[in-house]
Amino acid sequence: GDSVTQMEGPVTLSEEAFLTINCTYTATGYPSLFWYVQYPGEGLQLLLKATKADDKGSNKGFEATYRKETTSFHLEKGSVQVSDSAVYFCALSERDAGNMLTFGGGTRLMVKP
Amino acid sequence: DAGITQSPRHKVTETGTPVTLRCHQTENHRYMYWYRQDPGHGLRLIHYSYGVKDTDKGEVSDGYSVSRSKTEDFLLTLESATSSQTSVYFCAGASVSYEQYFGPGTRLTVT
């Protein structure tokens, strides 16, 4: 079946540091890929998405590129802020799977001033 | 997404009691989902609905049932709560393919 693997956290960075959170996937078909973010005490929010190979999703300074050859969708940001502290989830959805999402385990990011 | 609300937000119950969690949406989402979130497991799908009275099982459906009698409401019932069902439960809705919008969550503790 489908699965998503993320780097384990927590990831602790200083403000303005460069962020990479790795995500790889296995899928039987041709999935769409997502990054969701969960701030403390809240539900998940869609951060960005990509629906086909080589697409780059971007939002709020975050970027991720759909790499079919390496089955990866790594999340990056050039300069993190304290307000980016949250848990980040990589996810995939297969076109014929009823819009259901398969999530990775989540990576907690902590940004220190 | 302010269009999806969950009630209650917190609940403590005893083992063996029935519990119903409610998800209400105002966005006319066709698809609705119930997930549970546990440390080390991310989010796991319990049940989902693809229309009124149309539901199906997810990855971890044992011990749970759902009902959707109208578009706006999706109920999750634990027929007889167990300590292993202590978790945070999230409801989500989707209209456009692949994009799900989540509620704020319900923290359930079974003692």
Short mmCIF file of N, CA and C in Angstrom, two decimals, chain B:
data_model
loop_
_atom_site.label_atom_id
_atom_site.label_comp_id
_atom_site.label_asym_id
_atom_site.label_seq_id
_atom_site.Cartn_x
_atom_site.Cartn_y
_atom_site.Cartn_z
N ASP B 1 -9.78 25.83 9.09
CA ASP B 1 -10.89 26.32 8.29
C ASP B 1 -12.09 26.54 9.19
N ALA B 2 -12.55 27.79 9.28
CA ALA B 2 -13.65 28.13 10.17
C ALA B 2 -14.93 27.44 9.76
N GLY B 3 -14.98 26.88 8.54
CA GLY B 3 -16.18 26.23 8.06
C GLY B 3 -16.40 24.86 8.65
N ILE B 4 -15.45 24.33 9.41
CA ILE B 4 -15.60 23.01 10.03
C ILE B 4 -15.43 23.15 11.53
N THR B 5 -16.44 22.76 12.27
CA THR B 5 -16.37 22.80 13.73
C THR B 5 -16.58 21.41 14.29
N GLN B 6 -16.02 21.20 15.47
CA GLN B 6 -16.14 19.90 16.13
C GLN B 6 -16.63 20.12 17.55
N SER B 7 -17.46 19.19 18.02
CA SER B 7 -17.92 19.26 19.40
C SER B 7 -18.06 17.85 19.98
N PRO B 8 -17.73 17.70 21.27
CA PRO B 8 -17.10 18.70 22.10
C PRO B 8 -15.63 18.88 21.73
N ARG B 9 -14.96 19.85 22.27
CA ARG B 9 -13.53 20.03 22.02
C ARG B 9 -12.70 19.17 22.98
N HIS B 10 -13.23 18.92 24.13
CA HIS B 10 -12.55 18.06 25.11
C HIS B 10 -13.59 17.17 25.76
N LYS B 11 -13.21 15.91 26.01
CA LYS B 11 -14.13 15.02 26.71
C LYS B 11 -13.34 13.98 27.47
N VAL B 12 -13.80 13.74 28.70
CA VAL B 12 -13.26 12.65 29.51
C VAL B 12 -14.40 11.70 29.77
N THR B 13 -14.18 10.42 29.52
CA THR B 13 -15.23 9.43 29.70
C THR B 13 -14.64 8.17 30.30
N GLU B 14 -15.51 7.30 30.77
CA GLU B 14 -15.05 6.07 31.39
C GLU B 14 -15.10 4.90 30.40
N THR B 15 -14.23 3.94 30.63
CA THR B 15 -14.21 2.74 29.81
C THR B 15 -15.59 2.09 29.78
N GLY B 16 -16.01 1.70 28.57
CA GLY B 16 -17.28 1.00 28.42
C GLY B 16 -18.46 1.89 28.10
N THR B 17 -18.30 3.20 28.18
CA THR B 17 -19.41 4.11 27.89
C THR B 17 -19.42 4.47 26.40
N PRO B 18 -20.59 4.72 25.84
CA PRO B 18 -20.65 5.18 24.45
C PRO B 18 -20.32 6.67 24.35
N VAL B 19 -19.69 7.03 23.27
CA VAL B 19 -19.30 8.43 23.05
C VAL B 19 -19.60 8.80 21.59
N THR B 20 -20.14 9.97 21.39
CA THR B 20 -20.37 10.46 20.04
C THR B 20 -19.71 11.82 19.87
N LEU B 21 -18.91 11.92 18.82
CA LEU B 21 -18.27 13.18 18.47
C LEU B 21 -18.95 13.72 17.21
N ARG B 22 -19.11 15.03 17.20
CA ARG B 22 -19.83 15.64 16.08
C ARG B 22 -18.92 16.54 15.26
N CYS B 23 -19.09 16.46 13.97
CA CYS B 23 -18.42 17.35 13.03
C CYS B 23 -19.50 18.06 12.22
N HIS B 24 -19.40 19.37 12.17
CA HIS B 24 -20.37 20.18 11.44
C HIS B 24 -19.64 21.07 10.46
N GLN B 25 -20.13 21.10 9.21
CA GLN B 25 -19.47 21.93 8.20
C GLN B 25 -20.49 22.80 7.48
N THR B 26 -20.04 23.97 7.09
CA THR B 26 -20.89 24.95 6.39
C THR B 26 -20.40 25.22 4.97
N GLU B 27 -19.49 24.37 4.48
CA GLU B 27 -18.85 24.59 3.18
C GLU B 27 -19.42 23.71 2.08
N ASN B 28 -20.45 22.94 2.39
CA ASN B 28 -21.05 22.03 1.41
C ASN B 28 -20.04 21.02 0.85
N HIS B 29 -19.09 20.60 1.71
CA HIS B 29 -18.13 19.58 1.27
C HIS B 29 -18.86 18.28 1.00
N ARG B 30 -18.53 17.66 -0.12
CA ARG B 30 -19.12 16.36 -0.41
C ARG B 30 -18.49 15.24 0.44
N TYR B 31 -17.16 15.31 0.54
CA TYR B 31 -16.42 14.27 1.25
C TYR B 31 -16.15 14.73 2.69
N MET B 32 -16.27 13.82 3.62
CA MET B 32 -15.90 14.10 5.01
C MET B 32 -15.15 12.91 5.57
N TYR B 33 -14.26 13.21 6.55
CA TYR B 33 -13.34 12.21 7.06
C TYR B 33 -13.20 12.35 8.58
N TRP B 34 -12.97 11.23 9.23
CA TRP B 34 -12.56 11.23 10.62
C TRP B 34 -11.18 10.58 10.73
N TYR B 35 -10.27 11.30 11.42
CA TYR B 35 -8.92 10.81 11.68
C TYR B 35 -8.69 10.78 13.20
N ARG B 36 -7.73 9.96 13.59
CA ARG B 36 -7.20 10.08 14.93
C ARG B 36 -5.71 10.37 14.84
N GLN B 37 -5.23 11.16 15.80
CA GLN B 37 -3.83 11.55 15.82
C GLN B 37 -3.19 11.07 17.11
N ASP B 38 -2.16 10.25 16.96
CA ASP B 38 -1.45 9.70 18.10
C ASP B 38 0.05 9.88 17.91
N PRO B 39 0.77 10.12 18.99
CA PRO B 39 2.23 10.29 18.87
C PRO B 39 2.88 9.12 18.16
N GLY B 40 3.73 9.44 17.19
CA GLY B 40 4.45 8.41 16.45
C GLY B 40 3.67 7.79 15.31
N HIS B 41 2.38 8.13 15.19
CA HIS B 41 1.56 7.54 14.11
C HIS B 41 1.03 8.56 13.12
N GLY B 42 1.27 9.82 13.35
CA GLY B 42 0.70 10.82 12.46
C GLY B 42 -0.82 10.78 12.56
N LEU B 43 -1.48 10.97 11.43
CA LEU B 43 -2.93 10.89 11.38
C LEU B 43 -3.33 9.61 10.66
N ARG B 44 -4.30 8.92 11.21
CA ARG B 44 -4.79 7.70 10.60
C ARG B 44 -6.29 7.80 10.37
N LEU B 45 -6.72 7.37 9.20
CA LEU B 45 -8.11 7.50 8.80
C LEU B 45 -8.97 6.45 9.49
N ILE B 46 -10.07 6.89 10.09
CA ILE B 46 -10.98 5.98 10.78
C ILE B 46 -12.12 5.57 9.85
N HIS B 47 -12.87 6.56 9.39
CA HIS B 47 -13.96 6.36 8.44
C HIS B 47 -14.04 7.58 7.55
N TYR B 48 -14.71 7.43 6.44
CA TYR B 48 -14.95 8.57 5.58
C TYR B 48 -16.33 8.46 4.94
N SER B 49 -16.78 9.58 4.39
CA SER B 49 -18.08 9.64 3.72
C SER B 49 -17.91 10.34 2.38
N TYR B 50 -18.55 9.79 1.36
CA TYR B 50 -18.50 10.40 0.04
C TYR B 50 -19.87 10.92 -0.39
N GLY B 51 -20.76 11.04 0.59
CA GLY B 51 -22.07 11.61 0.34
C GLY B 51 -23.00 11.24 1.48
N VAL B 52 -24.19 11.86 1.47
CA VAL B 52 -25.17 11.56 2.52
C VAL B 52 -25.48 10.07 2.51
N LYS B 53 -25.35 9.47 3.67
CA LYS B 53 -25.62 8.04 3.92
C LYS B 53 -24.64 7.11 3.21
N ASP B 54 -23.59 7.65 2.62
CA ASP B 54 -22.56 6.84 1.98
C ASP B 54 -21.26 6.96 2.78
N THR B 55 -20.91 5.86 3.45
CA THR B 55 -19.71 5.88 4.26
C THR B 55 -18.90 4.61 4.01
N ASP B 56 -17.64 4.66 4.41
CA ASP B 56 -16.79 3.49 4.25
C ASP B 56 -15.69 3.51 5.31
N LYS B 57 -15.07 2.35 5.50
CA LYS B 57 -14.06 2.21 6.54
C LYS B 57 -12.71 2.70 6.08
N GLY B 58 -11.96 3.20 7.07
CA GLY B 58 -10.58 3.57 6.82
C GLY B 58 -9.63 2.56 7.42
N GLU B 59 -8.43 3.03 7.70
CA GLU B 59 -7.36 2.17 8.16
C GLU B 59 -7.59 1.58 9.55
N VAL B 60 -8.22 2.36 10.46
CA VAL B 60 -8.35 1.96 11.86
C VAL B 60 -9.80 2.07 12.30
N SER B 61 -10.70 1.36 11.67
CA SER B 61 -12.13 1.52 11.89
C SER B 61 -12.69 0.65 13.03
N ASP B 62 -11.95 -0.34 13.50
CA ASP B 62 -12.49 -1.23 14.53
C ASP B 62 -12.85 -0.45 15.79
N GLY B 63 -14.07 -0.66 16.28
CA GLY B 63 -14.52 0.00 17.50
C GLY B 63 -15.21 1.33 17.24
N TYR B 64 -15.28 1.73 15.98
CA TYR B 64 -15.90 3.02 15.61
C TYR B 64 -17.00 2.80 14.58
N SER B 65 -18.02 3.66 14.63
CA SER B 65 -19.01 3.71 13.58
C SER B 65 -19.29 5.18 13.27
N VAL B 66 -19.85 5.42 12.09
CA VAL B 66 -20.15 6.79 11.67
C VAL B 66 -21.54 6.86 11.07
N SER B 67 -22.05 8.08 11.02
CA SER B 67 -23.31 8.30 10.33
C SER B 67 -23.30 9.69 9.71
N ARG B 68 -23.95 9.77 8.57
CA ARG B 68 -24.07 11.06 7.89
C ARG B 68 -25.47 11.14 7.28
N SER B 69 -26.38 11.74 8.03
CA SER B 69 -27.78 11.83 7.60
C SER B 69 -28.05 13.10 6.80
N LYS B 70 -27.14 14.07 6.88
CA LYS B 70 -27.24 15.26 6.05
C LYS B 70 -25.83 15.76 5.74
N THR B 71 -25.74 16.57 4.71
CA THR B 71 -24.43 16.99 4.21
C THR B 71 -23.59 17.64 5.29
N GLU B 72 -24.21 18.43 6.17
CA GLU B 72 -23.45 19.25 7.10
C GLU B 72 -22.86 18.49 8.27
N ASP B 73 -23.42 17.34 8.63
CA ASP B 73 -23.02 16.69 9.87
C ASP B 73 -22.47 15.28 9.64
N PHE B 74 -21.37 15.00 10.32
CA PHE B 74 -20.72 13.68 10.23
C PHE B 74 -20.40 13.27 11.66
N LEU B 75 -21.05 12.22 12.14
CA LEU B 75 -20.91 11.81 13.53
C LEU B 75 -20.01 10.58 13.64
N LEU B 76 -19.17 10.60 14.65
CA LEU B 76 -18.30 9.46 14.96
C LEU B 76 -18.72 8.91 16.32
N THR B 77 -19.03 7.60 16.37
CA THR B 77 -19.46 6.98 17.61
C THR B 77 -18.51 5.88 18.03
N LEU B 78 -18.13 5.94 19.30
CA LEU B 78 -17.40 4.85 19.94
C LEU B 78 -18.45 4.09 20.75
N GLU B 79 -18.78 2.90 20.32
CA GLU B 79 -19.90 2.17 20.93
C GLU B 79 -19.63 1.86 22.39
N SER B 80 -18.39 1.50 22.70
CA SER B 80 -17.98 1.17 24.05
C SER B 80 -16.52 1.57 24.19
N ALA B 81 -16.30 2.75 24.73
CA ALA B 81 -14.95 3.33 24.71
C ALA B 81 -13.94 2.48 25.47
N THR B 82 -12.73 2.42 24.92
CA THR B 82 -11.61 1.73 25.57
C THR B 82 -10.45 2.71 25.73
N SER B 83 -9.53 2.39 26.61
CA SER B 83 -8.39 3.28 26.85
C SER B 83 -7.54 3.48 25.60
N SER B 84 -7.53 2.49 24.70
CA SER B 84 -6.76 2.62 23.46
C SER B 84 -7.36 3.64 22.51
N GLN B 85 -8.55 4.10 22.80
CA GLN B 85 -9.19 5.11 21.97
C GLN B 85 -8.96 6.53 22.50
N THR B 86 -8.18 6.64 23.57
CA THR B 86 -7.72 7.96 24.00
C THR B 86 -6.86 8.54 22.89
N SER B 87 -7.24 9.72 22.40
CA SER B 87 -6.57 10.27 21.24
C SER B 87 -7.11 11.67 20.98
N VAL B 88 -6.55 12.30 19.97
CA VAL B 88 -7.12 13.53 19.44
C VAL B 88 -7.76 13.19 18.10
N TYR B 89 -9.02 13.57 17.95
CA TYR B 89 -9.79 13.21 16.77
C TYR B 89 -10.01 14.45 15.91
N PHE B 90 -9.72 14.30 14.63
CA PHE B 90 -9.91 15.39 13.68
C PHE B 90 -10.91 14.99 12.62
N CYS B 91 -11.77 15.94 12.32
CA CYS B 91 -12.68 15.83 11.19
C CYS B 91 -12.14 16.68 10.05
N ALA B 92 -12.38 16.25 8.83
CA ALA B 92 -11.96 17.03 7.66
C ALA B 92 -13.03 16.94 6.59
N GLY B 93 -13.04 17.93 5.72
CA GLY B 93 -13.97 17.95 4.61
C GLY B 93 -13.25 18.29 3.32
N ALA B 94 -13.81 17.87 2.21
CA ALA B 94 -13.20 18.15 0.91
C ALA B 94 -14.28 18.28 -0.15
N SER B 95 -14.07 19.25 -1.02
CA SER B 95 -14.94 19.39 -2.18
C SER B 95 -14.14 19.18 -3.45
N VAL B 96 -13.10 19.99 -3.63
CA VAL B 96 -12.21 19.86 -4.77
C VAL B 96 -11.28 18.69 -4.51
N SER B 97 -10.98 17.95 -5.52
CA SER B 97 -10.15 16.75 -5.34
C SER B 97 -8.87 17.04 -4.58
N TYR B 98 -8.56 16.18 -3.64
CA TYR B 98 -7.29 16.10 -2.93
C TYR B 98 -7.10 17.15 -1.84
N GLU B 99 -7.85 18.21 -1.78
CA GLU B 99 -7.63 19.24 -0.77
C GLU B 99 -8.61 19.05 0.38
N GLN B 100 -8.09 18.69 1.52
CA GLN B 100 -8.92 18.50 2.70
C GLN B 100 -8.73 19.67 3.66
N TYR B 101 -9.82 20.05 4.31
CA TYR B 101 -9.82 21.14 5.28
C TYR B 101 -10.25 20.58 6.63
N PHE B 102 -9.45 20.91 7.64
CA PHE B 102 -9.59 20.24 8.93
C PHE B 102 -10.30 21.10 9.96
N GLY B 103 -11.00 20.43 10.88
CA GLY B 103 -11.54 21.07 12.05
C GLY B 103 -10.48 21.21 13.13
N PRO B 104 -10.83 21.81 14.28
CA PRO B 104 -9.85 22.10 15.33
C PRO B 104 -9.49 20.91 16.21
N GLY B 105 -10.24 19.81 16.10
CA GLY B 105 -9.91 18.62 16.87
C GLY B 105 -10.71 18.48 18.15
N THR B 106 -10.85 17.22 18.58
CA THR B 106 -11.46 16.87 19.87
C THR B 106 -10.50 15.99 20.64
N ARG B 107 -10.16 16.43 21.84
CA ARG B 107 -9.27 15.62 22.67
C ARG B 107 -10.13 14.73 23.56
N LEU B 108 -10.03 13.41 23.34
CA LEU B 108 -10.82 12.44 24.10
C LEU B 108 -9.91 11.64 25.02
N THR B 109 -10.29 11.58 26.28
CA THR B 109 -9.57 10.77 27.25
C THR B 109 -10.52 9.73 27.80
N VAL B 110 -10.11 8.47 27.71
CA VAL B 110 -10.92 7.36 28.24
C VAL B 110 -10.21 6.81 29.47
N THR B 111 -10.86 6.91 30.62
CA THR B 111 -10.21 6.50 31.88
C THR B 111 -10.65 5.11 32.34
#
